[in-house]
Coordinates of C-alpha atoms and ligand atoms in Angstrom, one line a residue:
Chain T
M1 CA 143.4 43.5 93.0
K2 CA 143.2 39.9 92.2
V3 CA 140.0 38.3 91.3
L4 CA 139.3 34.6 90.9
I5 CA 137.0 32.7 89.1
P6 CA 136.1 29.1 89.7
I7 CA 135.0 27.4 86.3
K8 CA 133.0 24.2 86.2
R9 CA 132.4 22.3 83.0
V10 CA 129.3 21.4 82.5
P11 CA 127.2 19.7 79.1
D12 CA 125.9 22.3 76.9
T13 CA 122.3 23.3 78.1
D14 CA 121.0 22.6 74.4
Q15 CA 121.4 19.2 74.3
K16 CA 119.4 16.5 75.5
I17 CA 120.7 14.6 78.5
Q18 CA 120.5 10.9 78.4
V19 CA 120.9 8.4 81.5
K20 CA 123.2 5.1 81.3
P21 CA 121.3 2.3 81.1
D22 CA 122.5 1.2 84.8
G23 CA 121.5 4.8 86.4
S24 CA 125.1 5.5 87.5
G25 CA 125.5 8.2 85.4
I26 CA 124.7 10.3 82.2
V27 CA 125.7 9.4 78.6
T28 CA 128.9 11.7 77.9
D29 CA 129.9 10.4 74.7
G30 CA 129.6 13.2 71.7
L31 CA 128.2 15.4 74.6
P32 CA 129.7 18.7 74.0
F33 CA 130.9 20.6 76.9
V34 CA 130.8 24.1 77.8
I35 CA 131.8 26.9 80.7
N36 CA 128.8 26.9 83.2
P37 CA 126.8 29.8 81.7
F38 CA 126.7 31.7 85.3
D39 CA 130.4 31.2 85.8
A40 CA 131.0 32.7 81.8
I41 CA 128.8 35.4 83.4
A42 CA 131.0 36.0 86.1
V43 CA 134.4 35.9 83.7
E44 CA 132.8 38.7 82.0
E45 CA 132.1 40.6 85.0
A46 CA 135.7 40.3 86.3
L47 CA 137.0 41.5 82.9
R48 CA 134.5 44.6 83.1
I49 CA 135.7 45.6 86.6
R50 CA 139.6 45.1 85.0
E51 CA 138.2 47.5 82.6
K52 CA 136.9 50.2 84.4
S53 CA 139.4 49.9 87.3
T54 CA 142.2 52.5 87.4
D55 CA 144.4 50.0 89.6
T56 CA 145.6 46.9 87.9
V57 CA 143.1 44.1 88.1
E58 CA 144.3 40.6 87.5
V59 CA 141.5 37.8 86.4
L60 CA 142.5 34.1 87.2
A61 CA 140.4 31.4 86.4
A62 CA 140.3 27.9 87.7
S63 CA 138.9 24.8 87.3
I64 CA 138.8 21.7 89.5
G65 CA 138.5 18.6 87.9
P66 CA 140.4 15.9 84.8
E67 CA 142.7 17.0 82.0
V68 CA 139.6 17.8 79.8
C69 CA 138.8 20.9 82.0
E70 CA 141.7 22.8 80.0
Q71 CA 138.8 23.5 77.0
Q72 CA 137.0 25.5 79.5
L73 CA 139.8 27.1 80.5
R74 CA 141.0 27.9 77.3
T75 CA 137.6 29.8 76.6
A76 CA 137.9 31.7 79.7
L77 CA 141.6 32.7 78.5
A78 CA 140.1 33.7 75.0
M79 CA 137.3 36.1 76.7
G80 CA 140.0 37.7 78.5
A81 CA 141.4 36.3 81.6
D82 CA 145.0 36.6 82.7
N83 CA 145.8 33.4 83.8
A84 CA 144.3 30.2 84.5
T85 CA 145.1 27.2 86.7
L86 CA 144.1 23.9 86.6
I87 CA 143.5 21.7 89.9
Q88 CA 143.6 18.5 89.0
C89 CA 141.5 15.8 90.4
D90 CA 140.0 12.9 88.9
A91 CA 137.6 12.1 91.7
S92 CA 134.1 12.9 91.5
L93 CA 133.2 16.4 93.4
D94 CA 130.6 18.0 95.5
P95 CA 129.8 21.2 96.5
W96 CA 131.8 20.5 99.7
N97 CA 134.5 19.2 98.2
V98 CA 134.8 22.1 95.8
A99 CA 134.9 24.1 98.3
C100 CA 137.4 22.8 100.5
V101 CA 139.7 22.9 97.0
L102 CA 138.9 26.4 96.5
R103 CA 140.0 27.4 100.0
A104 CA 143.1 25.8 99.9
F105 CA 143.6 27.6 96.7
A106 CA 142.7 30.7 97.8
G107 CA 145.0 30.1 100.5
R108 CA 147.8 30.6 98.3
Y109 CA 146.9 32.8 95.6
Q110 CA 145.0 35.6 98.1
P111 CA 142.4 37.0 95.5
D112 CA 140.5 39.8 97.1
L113 CA 137.4 38.7 95.4
I114 CA 136.2 35.6 94.5
L115 CA 133.5 35.7 91.6
M116 CA 131.4 32.7 90.9
G117 CA 128.3 31.5 89.2
K118 CA 125.4 31.3 91.5
Q119 CA 124.8 27.5 90.4
G120 CA 126.0 24.5 87.8
V121 CA 123.1 24.0 85.4
D122 CA 124.0 20.7 85.7
D123 CA 123.3 19.5 89.2
D124 CA 121.5 22.9 90.0
L125 CA 122.5 22.4 93.7
S126 CA 123.6 26.4 94.3
Q127 CA 125.9 25.5 97.2
T128 CA 129.6 26.0 96.6
G129 CA 129.9 29.8 97.0
Q130 CA 127.9 30.3 100.1
M131 CA 130.1 27.2 101.3
L132 CA 133.4 28.5 100.1
A133 CA 132.5 32.1 101.8
A134 CA 131.6 29.8 105.3
L135 CA 135.2 28.2 105.1
L136 CA 136.8 31.4 104.6
D137 CA 135.1 33.1 107.1
W138 CA 134.3 35.9 104.4
P139 CA 131.3 37.9 103.6
Q140 CA 129.2 36.7 100.6
A141 CA 127.0 37.8 98.3
T142 CA 124.8 35.8 96.3
F143 CA 122.5 35.9 93.1
A144 CA 124.3 39.4 92.3
S145 CA 122.6 41.4 89.4
K146 CA 124.7 44.2 89.9
I147 CA 128.1 44.8 91.6
E148 CA 129.5 48.5 92.4
F149 CA 133.1 49.2 94.4
L150 CA 132.7 51.6 97.2
G151 CA 135.8 52.5 98.9
S152 CA 137.0 49.5 100.4
G153 CA 134.0 47.3 99.7
L154 CA 131.3 46.1 97.3
R155 CA 127.7 47.5 97.2
V156 CA 125.7 44.3 95.5
T157 CA 122.2 44.2 93.9
R158 CA 121.0 40.8 94.8
E159 CA 118.0 39.1 93.2
T160 CA 115.6 37.4 95.8
D161 CA 112.5 36.1 95.3
A162 CA 111.2 39.2 97.5
G163 CA 112.4 41.6 95.0
L164 CA 116.0 43.4 94.5
E165 CA 117.9 43.6 98.0
I166 CA 121.3 45.6 98.2
V167 CA 123.7 44.7 100.5
R168 CA 127.1 46.0 101.5
V169 CA 130.2 43.6 102.2
T170 CA 133.8 44.4 103.0
L171 CA 136.6 42.4 101.0
P172 CA 137.7 40.1 100.4
A173 CA 134.4 38.5 99.9
V174 CA 132.7 36.0 97.7
V175 CA 129.7 36.9 95.1
T176 CA 127.9 34.6 93.0
A177 CA 126.7 35.8 89.8
D178 CA 122.6 35.8 88.5
L179 CA 121.6 36.0 85.0
R180 CA 121.3 39.5 84.5
L181 CA 124.5 40.4 85.8
N182 CA 125.6 41.1 82.3
E183 CA 125.8 39.5 78.9
P184 CA 129.2 37.4 78.5
R185 CA 131.0 38.6 75.6
Y186 CA 132.2 36.0 72.4
A187 CA 135.7 35.6 72.2
S188 CA 137.1 36.5 68.9
M189 CA 139.1 34.2 66.4
T190 CA 142.2 36.2 67.6
S191 CA 141.9 35.8 71.1
I192 CA 140.8 32.2 70.6
M193 CA 144.2 31.5 68.8
K194 CA 146.2 33.3 71.6
A195 CA 144.7 31.4 74.0
R196 CA 145.8 28.3 73.0
K197 CA 149.3 29.3 73.0
K198 CA 148.9 30.7 77.1
T199 CA 150.5 28.3 79.6
I200 CA 148.0 26.9 82.0
E201 CA 149.4 26.0 85.5
R202 CA 148.8 22.8 87.3
I203 CA 148.2 21.7 90.9
T204 CA 146.9 18.7 92.3
T205 CA 144.4 18.6 94.8
T206 CA 147.3 16.4 97.1
E207 CA 149.3 19.3 96.4
L208 CA 147.1 21.6 98.2
G209 CA 146.8 19.7 101.1
V210 CA 143.0 18.4 100.4
T211 CA 141.6 15.0 100.5
I212 CA 138.4 14.6 98.9
E213 CA 135.6 13.1 101.2
P214 CA 132.4 13.0 99.4
R215 CA 129.4 14.2 101.6
L216 CA 126.8 14.0 98.7
Q217 CA 126.9 10.7 97.6
L218 CA 125.1 9.7 94.4
L219 CA 123.0 6.4 94.5
G220 CA 121.3 6.5 90.9
L221 CA 119.7 8.4 88.0
E222 CA 116.6 8.2 86.2
A223 CA 115.1 9.9 83.2
V224 CA 111.6 11.6 84.0
P225 CA 109.6 10.6 81.4
S226 CA 106.6 13.5 80.5
R227 CA 103.2 12.0 81.5
R228 CA 101.2 14.6 79.6
K229 CA 97.5 14.6 77.9
S230 CA 98.7 16.6 75.1
V231 CA 95.5 17.2 73.5
R232 CA 95.1 19.7 70.8
V233 CA 92.0 21.9 71.0
G234 CA 90.6 23.6 68.4
S235 CA 89.1 27.1 69.8
L236 CA 88.9 28.3 72.8
D237 CA 85.1 27.2 74.0
E238 CA 86.6 23.7 73.7
L239 CA 89.7 24.1 75.8
L240 CA 87.4 26.0 78.3
V241 CA 84.9 22.8 78.2
K242 CA 87.7 20.8 78.8
L243 CA 89.1 22.7 82.0
R244 CA 85.4 22.8 83.3
A245 CA 84.3 19.4 82.6
E246 CA 87.3 17.3 82.7
E247 CA 89.6 18.8 85.2
K248 CA 87.0 20.5 87.5
L249 CA 89.0 23.6 86.8
L250 CA 87.8 27.3 86.9
Chain H
M1 CA 115.8 11.6 114.0
R2 CA 115.8 15.0 115.3
A3 CA 114.8 17.7 112.6
L4 CA 115.1 21.5 113.3
I5 CA 113.2 23.5 110.4
I6 CA 114.4 27.0 109.7
C7 CA 111.3 29.0 109.3
E8 CA 110.9 32.0 106.6
H9 CA 108.7 34.7 108.0
D10 CA 107.4 38.1 106.7
G11 CA 107.2 39.4 110.2
K12 CA 103.4 38.2 110.7
G13 CA 103.4 34.5 110.0
I14 CA 105.8 31.9 108.6
R15 CA 105.8 31.3 104.8
L16 CA 103.4 28.8 103.2
G17 CA 106.7 27.4 101.8
S18 CA 108.4 26.7 105.3
R19 CA 104.8 24.5 106.6
S20 CA 105.5 22.0 103.5
A21 CA 109.6 21.9 105.6
V22 CA 107.3 21.5 108.6
A23 CA 105.3 18.5 107.0
F24 CA 108.7 16.8 105.4
A25 CA 110.1 16.7 108.7
N26 CA 107.1 15.6 110.1
A27 CA 107.2 12.5 108.1
V28 CA 110.9 11.8 108.5
A29 CA 110.1 12.1 112.6
E30 CA 107.2 9.6 112.3
E31 CA 108.9 7.2 110.1
T32 CA 112.4 7.2 112.4
R33 CA 110.4 8.0 115.8
G34 CA 112.1 11.4 116.1
S35 CA 111.1 14.7 117.0
I36 CA 111.0 18.3 115.4
E37 CA 111.6 21.6 116.3
C38 CA 111.8 25.1 114.4
V39 CA 113.9 28.1 114.6
L40 CA 112.8 31.8 114.0
L41 CA 115.1 34.1 113.0
G42 CA 114.8 38.1 113.3
H43 CA 113.3 41.0 115.8
S44 CA 110.0 41.5 116.8
L45 CA 108.9 38.1 116.5
A46 CA 106.0 37.9 118.9
A47 CA 103.4 37.4 115.9
V48 CA 105.4 35.2 113.8
T49 CA 106.4 32.9 117.0
Q50 CA 102.6 32.7 117.6
D51 CA 101.9 31.3 114.2
A52 CA 104.6 29.3 114.0
S53 CA 104.0 27.3 117.5
T54 CA 100.6 26.2 115.9
Y55 CA 102.9 23.7 113.7
A56 CA 106.2 22.7 115.8
P57 CA 107.6 23.7 118.9
V58 CA 109.5 26.9 118.3
L59 CA 113.2 28.1 119.6
V60 CA 113.5 31.9 118.9
A61 CA 116.9 34.3 118.0
D62 CA 115.0 37.1 118.4
H63 CA 117.5 40.2 118.2
P64 CA 118.0 43.3 116.8
A65 CA 121.1 42.2 115.1
L66 CA 119.3 40.1 113.2
E67 CA 116.3 42.1 111.6
N68 CA 117.2 41.6 107.8
P69 CA 118.2 38.5 106.9
V70 CA 122.2 38.6 106.3
A71 CA 123.5 35.3 105.0
D72 CA 126.6 35.3 107.5
R73 CA 125.1 36.1 110.7
Y74 CA 121.9 33.7 110.0
A75 CA 124.2 31.2 109.1
K76 CA 126.2 31.6 112.2
V77 CA 123.3 31.7 114.8
I78 CA 121.8 28.6 112.8
A79 CA 125.3 26.6 113.3
D80 CA 125.2 27.8 116.9
V81 CA 121.6 26.0 117.1
V82 CA 122.4 23.0 115.9
R83 CA 125.9 23.1 117.5
Q84 CA 124.2 23.3 121.0
R85 CA 120.9 21.4 120.7
G86 CA 122.3 18.6 118.5
Y87 CA 120.1 17.8 115.4
D88 CA 120.7 15.2 112.6
L89 CA 118.4 17.0 109.9
V90 CA 118.5 21.0 109.4
V91 CA 115.3 21.9 106.6
A92 CA 114.1 24.8 104.8
A93 CA 111.9 25.4 102.2
A94 CA 114.0 25.9 98.6
T95 CA 113.7 29.6 98.3
T96 CA 116.6 32.7 97.7
F97 CA 116.1 32.9 101.2
A98 CA 117.4 29.3 102.4
K99 CA 119.5 29.2 99.3
D100 CA 121.6 32.1 100.5
I101 CA 121.6 31.3 104.0
L102 CA 121.7 27.3 104.5
P103 CA 124.7 26.4 102.0
R104 CA 126.8 28.7 104.2
A105 CA 125.2 27.1 107.6
A106 CA 126.2 23.8 105.8
G107 CA 129.9 24.9 105.1
L108 CA 130.0 25.6 109.4
L109 CA 128.6 22.4 109.6
G110 CA 130.7 19.6 108.0
G111 CA 129.3 20.6 104.5
A112 CA 126.2 17.4 104.1
M113 CA 123.7 19.2 101.7
A114 CA 121.1 18.4 99.3
S115 CA 119.1 21.1 97.7
E116 CA 116.0 21.1 96.0
V117 CA 114.4 17.7 97.2
I118 CA 111.4 16.6 95.6
G119 CA 110.7 12.9 97.7
H120 CA 112.7 10.9 100.3
E121 CA 112.3 7.2 101.2
F122 CA 114.6 4.8 103.8
R123 CA 116.7 2.2 101.9
D124 CA 118.2 -0.4 104.7
G125 CA 117.1 2.4 107.3
R126 CA 119.3 5.0 105.6
L127 CA 117.5 8.5 104.8
C128 CA 117.5 9.0 100.7
F129 CA 116.6 11.7 98.4
R130 CA 115.2 12.6 95.3
R131 CA 116.2 15.7 93.5
P132 CA 116.2 16.9 90.0
L133 CA 119.0 17.3 87.6
F134 CA 119.6 18.9 84.6
A135 CA 116.7 21.3 84.4
G136 CA 114.3 18.5 85.5
A137 CA 115.3 16.2 82.7
V138 CA 117.0 13.5 85.0
V139 CA 115.9 12.9 88.9
A140 CA 118.7 11.4 91.1
T141 CA 118.5 9.6 94.3
V142 CA 121.2 11.0 96.9
A143 CA 122.7 10.0 100.2
L144 CA 124.4 12.4 102.8
N145 CA 127.5 11.1 104.4
A146 CA 128.0 13.2 107.6
K147 CA 125.7 14.5 110.4
P148 CA 123.7 17.2 110.3
Q149 CA 122.1 16.3 107.4
I150 CA 120.9 19.6 105.4
V151 CA 118.2 19.9 103.0
T152 CA 115.8 22.5 100.9
I153 CA 112.9 20.6 99.8
R154 CA 110.4 22.0 97.3
P155 CA 107.4 23.3 98.8
S156 CA 105.2 21.9 95.7
A157 CA 106.0 17.9 96.7
Y158 CA 104.8 18.5 100.1
P159 CA 101.4 19.6 100.9
A160 CA 101.9 22.3 103.5
A161 CA 101.3 20.9 107.8
S162 CA 97.8 22.2 108.7
A163 CA 97.8 23.5 112.5
R164 CA 98.0 21.3 115.7
P165 CA 95.2 21.1 117.7
E166 CA 97.4 22.7 120.7
R167 CA 100.0 25.2 120.5
C168 CA 103.6 24.4 121.2
G169 CA 106.5 25.2 123.6
V170 CA 108.2 28.4 122.7
T171 CA 112.0 28.6 124.0
S172 CA 114.2 31.5 123.4
F173 CA 117.8 31.3 122.1
A174 CA 120.2 34.1 123.5
V175 CA 121.9 35.7 120.6
D176 CA 125.5 36.7 121.4
E177 CA 125.9 39.7 119.5
A178 CA 129.5 40.3 119.9
A179 CA 130.4 37.0 118.1
L180 CA 128.1 37.7 115.1
P181 CA 129.9 38.7 111.8
K182 CA 130.2 42.4 111.0
K183 CA 131.2 42.3 107.1
T184 CA 128.1 42.7 105.5
E185 CA 125.4 45.5 106.0
F186 CA 122.2 45.3 104.5
E187 CA 120.9 48.5 102.9
V188 CA 117.5 47.9 101.5
L189 CA 115.3 45.6 99.8
Q190 CA 113.2 46.8 96.7
S191 CA 110.1 44.9 96.7
K192 CA 107.5 45.7 94.1
L193 CA 104.2 45.3 96.0
S194 CA 101.9 43.3 93.9
N195 CA 97.9 42.8 94.9
R196 CA 98.0 39.6 93.3
P197 CA 99.6 36.1 95.1
D198 CA 103.2 34.8 94.9
V199 CA 103.8 32.4 91.9
T200 CA 104.8 29.8 94.4
E201 CA 101.6 30.1 96.6
A202 CA 99.0 30.4 93.9
R203 CA 96.5 27.5 92.7
I204 CA 96.6 28.9 89.1
V205 CA 99.4 30.7 87.4
V206 CA 98.9 32.5 84.2
S207 CA 102.3 33.2 82.5
G208 CA 103.4 35.1 79.5
G209 CA 106.5 34.9 77.2
R210 CA 107.9 36.7 74.4
G211 CA 104.8 36.7 72.4
I212 CA 103.6 39.3 74.5
K213 CA 105.5 42.8 73.5
N214 CA 104.9 45.0 76.2
S215 CA 104.4 45.7 80.0
E216 CA 101.3 47.1 78.8
D217 CA 100.1 44.1 77.0
F218 CA 101.2 41.9 79.8
E219 CA 99.1 43.8 82.2
R220 CA 96.0 43.7 79.9
L221 CA 96.4 40.2 78.7
V222 CA 98.4 37.9 81.4
G223 CA 97.4 40.1 84.4
G224 CA 93.7 40.8 83.1
L225 CA 93.3 37.0 82.7
A226 CA 95.1 36.3 85.9
D227 CA 92.7 38.8 87.7
R228 CA 89.9 37.0 86.7
L229 CA 91.0 33.6 88.1
H230 CA 92.7 34.8 91.2
A231 CA 95.8 33.6 89.8
A232 CA 99.5 34.8 89.7
T233 CA 101.1 36.0 87.5
G234 CA 104.6 34.6 86.3
S235 CA 106.8 35.1 82.8
S236 CA 109.5 33.4 81.2
R237 CA 113.4 34.9 81.4
A238 CA 113.1 36.5 78.1
L239 CA 110.3 38.9 79.6
V240 CA 112.3 39.5 82.5
D241 CA 115.3 40.1 80.4
A242 CA 113.5 42.8 78.2
G243 CA 112.2 44.5 81.3
I244 CA 108.8 43.7 81.0
T245 CA 108.3 41.8 83.8
P246 CA 110.1 41.8 87.5
N247 CA 112.8 39.2 88.2
A248 CA 110.8 37.5 91.1
F249 CA 108.1 36.6 88.0
Q250 CA 110.6 34.5 86.4
V251 CA 109.5 30.8 86.4
G252 CA 112.2 28.1 85.6
Q253 CA 115.4 26.3 86.2
T254 CA 117.1 29.6 87.5
G255 CA 114.1 31.3 88.6
K256 CA 111.2 30.1 90.5
V257 CA 110.1 26.6 90.7
V258 CA 105.8 26.4 90.7
A259 CA 103.3 23.4 90.8
P260 CA 99.9 24.9 90.7
D261 CA 96.8 23.2 89.8
L262 CA 96.7 25.1 86.4
Y263 CA 99.5 26.9 84.6
I264 CA 98.7 28.8 81.8
A265 CA 101.6 29.4 79.6
L266 CA 100.9 32.3 76.9
G267 CA 103.5 32.9 73.9
I268 CA 106.0 31.0 75.9
S269 CA 108.1 28.3 73.6
G270 CA 109.0 25.8 76.1
A271 CA 112.7 26.1 76.4
V272 CA 114.1 23.3 79.2
Q273 CA 115.0 25.7 81.6
H274 CA 111.4 27.0 81.6
L275 CA 110.0 23.4 81.9
A276 CA 112.2 23.1 84.9
G277 CA 109.9 25.4 86.8
M278 CA 106.8 24.3 85.9
K279 CA 106.2 20.8 84.4
N280 CA 105.4 19.7 87.7
S281 CA 101.9 21.6 87.5
K282 CA 98.9 19.8 87.7
T283 CA 97.2 20.7 84.4
V284 CA 99.3 22.7 81.8
V285 CA 97.4 24.9 79.1
A286 CA 99.8 26.4 76.6
I287 CA 98.4 29.0 73.8
N288 CA 101.1 29.7 70.9
S289 CA 101.1 30.4 67.2
D290 CA 103.3 28.3 66.6
P291 CA 102.1 24.6 66.3
E292 CA 105.5 23.6 66.4
A293 CA 106.2 25.2 69.8
P294 CA 107.7 22.3 72.2
I295 CA 105.5 23.8 75.0
F296 CA 102.9 21.8 73.3
E297 CA 104.9 18.6 74.4
V298 CA 104.1 19.1 77.9
A299 CA 100.9 21.0 77.7
D300 CA 97.8 18.9 78.4
Y301 CA 95.9 21.3 76.4
G302 CA 97.4 23.1 73.5
L303 CA 95.7 25.6 71.6
V304 CA 97.4 27.0 68.5
G305 CA 96.5 30.9 68.0
D306 CA 97.5 34.3 68.7
V307 CA 97.4 35.5 72.5
Y308 CA 96.3 38.6 71.2
E309 CA 93.3 37.5 69.6
L310 CA 92.5 34.8 72.3
V311 CA 92.9 36.1 75.4
P312 CA 90.7 39.2 75.2
Q313 CA 87.9 36.7 74.0
W314 CA 88.8 34.5 77.4
I315 CA 88.5 37.3 79.3
A316 CA 85.3 38.4 77.6
R317 CA 84.0 34.8 78.8
L318 CA 85.1 35.0 82.2
N319 CA 83.3 38.5 82.1
G320 CA 80.1 36.8 81.0
K321 CA 79.9 37.8 77.4
Ligands
LIG401 C1 121.5 29.1 82.2 C2 120.1 29.5 81.7 C3 119.2 29.6 82.7 C4 117.8 30.1 82.0 N1 117.0 30.2 82.8 C5 115.7 30.2 82.8 C6 114.7 30.1 83.4 O1 115.0 30.2 84.6 N2 113.2 30.6 83.0 C7 113.4 30.6 81.6 O2 111.7 30.9 81.3 N3 113.7 30.6 80.9 C8 115.2 30.4 81.0 N4 116.5 30.1 80.3 C9 116.0 31.1 78.9 C10 115.4 29.8 77.8 O3 116.4 28.9 77.1 C11 114.6 30.7 76.9 O4 115.3 31.3 75.9 C12 113.3 31.3 77.6 O5 112.7 30.7 78.3 C13 112.6 31.9 76.2 O6 111.4 32.5 76.5 P1 109.9 32.4 75.9 O7 109.5 31.2 75.3 O8 109.1 33.8 76.2 O9 110.6 33.5 74.6 P2 111.0 32.3 72.8 O10 111.8 31.5 73.1 O11 111.2 33.5 72.1 O12 109.2 32.1 72.8 C14 108.3 33.0 72.5 C15 106.8 31.8 71.9 O13 106.2 32.8 71.7 C16 105.5 32.7 70.6 N5 104.2 33.8 70.1 C17 105.1 34.9 69.7 N6 103.9 35.5 69.2 C18 102.9 35.0 69.8 C19 101.4 35.9 69.6 N7 100.8 36.8 69.4 N8 100.8 34.5 70.2 C20 100.7 33.5 70.9 N9 102.2 32.8 70.4 C21 102.7 33.7 70.1 C22 106.3 32.0 69.6 O14 105.7 31.1 68.6 C23 107.2 31.3 70.8 O15 107.0 30.1 70.7 C24 117.6 30.0 80.8 C25 118.6 29.9 79.9 C26 119.9 29.7 80.4 C27 121.1 29.6 79.4

């Protein structure tokens, strides 16, 4: 079985994000980047599938973007992915573009399962997996918190607003990972060293026959200032007085 | 613009969030001299149709094969409706229902989608959307380059539409069962019934974090205060991960986004991912034993102290003691 894990490079979630003065983007100088946390969960799940399976399972990590995305692919390799491909592209990409590139790539690689993060923690769009499933005409199971193999398909527990939903999908399928699917492992120093020596395949979006036509156009960014009163109250009674008298609440 | 609202329902009526989607669509239609319609998908939709028709003209796709909200089927029906009837704008409330189904429909309809919209405007006649990035630290203005434009809106940003004086028309949409995808089978929805309101729909939300040690304490302190205030209960991710609260309680970047009149954070540190889900609340109160906790920066009123002492006192005050 072949499992494809698309990897997005995103700013470290602990970092403070600053907008460029002209609003055209964020300040990236000195900003550390990581694998999108949800994609790391997808990598971990693929590794667990491989560890538990009696068949051979191949885990391929693929990232679309400029050369720097190699760093995140190295992290995926250090975690234990078998192979990695960098799909080279310098243009900025929206979910539709990523889905189109991944469809073309899936056409070559022929995975049985595409396991990906439920959203990027940078743009929080949560679209790519679903769009990709539509383009491939595969079933999807989004926001997965548990994945079980059942004969020729999967039984997936999904986290929804209404509670946990269980669906069965046939393979091939697209599954997107939620936070509680697992806790990703840290790569050991030895595996990080080993991952440095692995070759990362390269292919361009042009070679895949995809032209990048953005659907979601960014017009500008603004930082959001906090406009809170930030009053420290000394006691519960003072708090209740404020809420009742000033906020007309309770 | 001609707008189509995908209405989410519970088998009886449409969800409050869908009424916010109607309000958004109404605003765009008014500004463009356009029109709106809504579509219902499901089975045995008589009651829901009645309810929906008080807000907008309704299209009903009622079929046993649509009994449960399975993404591939629902997206196919939505795409068929849009192709046959021609809409410029397709909108739904940003819930897990829509987050699952709408991007898939967008994949079938050209891929122009903006998620979690919190505002809109026209620039030189072009519809532009405002949406948060980076856990709400940044707001982007975006536009969509293809038709139809597909969006999910945050209900907290658009007050729910009110009922029209007269009912609107109802049209049924024929579902071709043979053409529906059959690769997904719905097994079950395990929902924990709660007698408290949903966090996204309540006026007051009482939320607990790691400062609360176990389920009993959560129920006694967070639940107890919530009940006295007729509030919903929420929590940080830490408590969901610890198995103390169910997933549906999680407020934040990757959970639910709420904007009640009053948000009370008990023993929550205020990580950016949590703030992303509550910082647009009208008034925020935080109780935390750590005077340096970041939650105080986004709170209108901060009280330094132990929730185990203060919350029982608060409940006692509300009980008239
Ligand atoms: C990709 C990603 C997505 C995430 N998504 C979310 C999300 O959607 N929602 C979310 O909430 N988090 C999310 N997180 C997690 C987030 O980063 C924080 O870890 C989490 O919010 C912390 O929860 P907490 O405030 O309850 O716990 P802590 O950070 O441990 O804080 C506990 C607080 O309780 C206080 N306290 C302890 N005892 C008492 C007491 N007796 N009385 C009063 N105060 C007390 C402490 O001073 C402390 O401030 C996400 C993280 C990542 C990486």
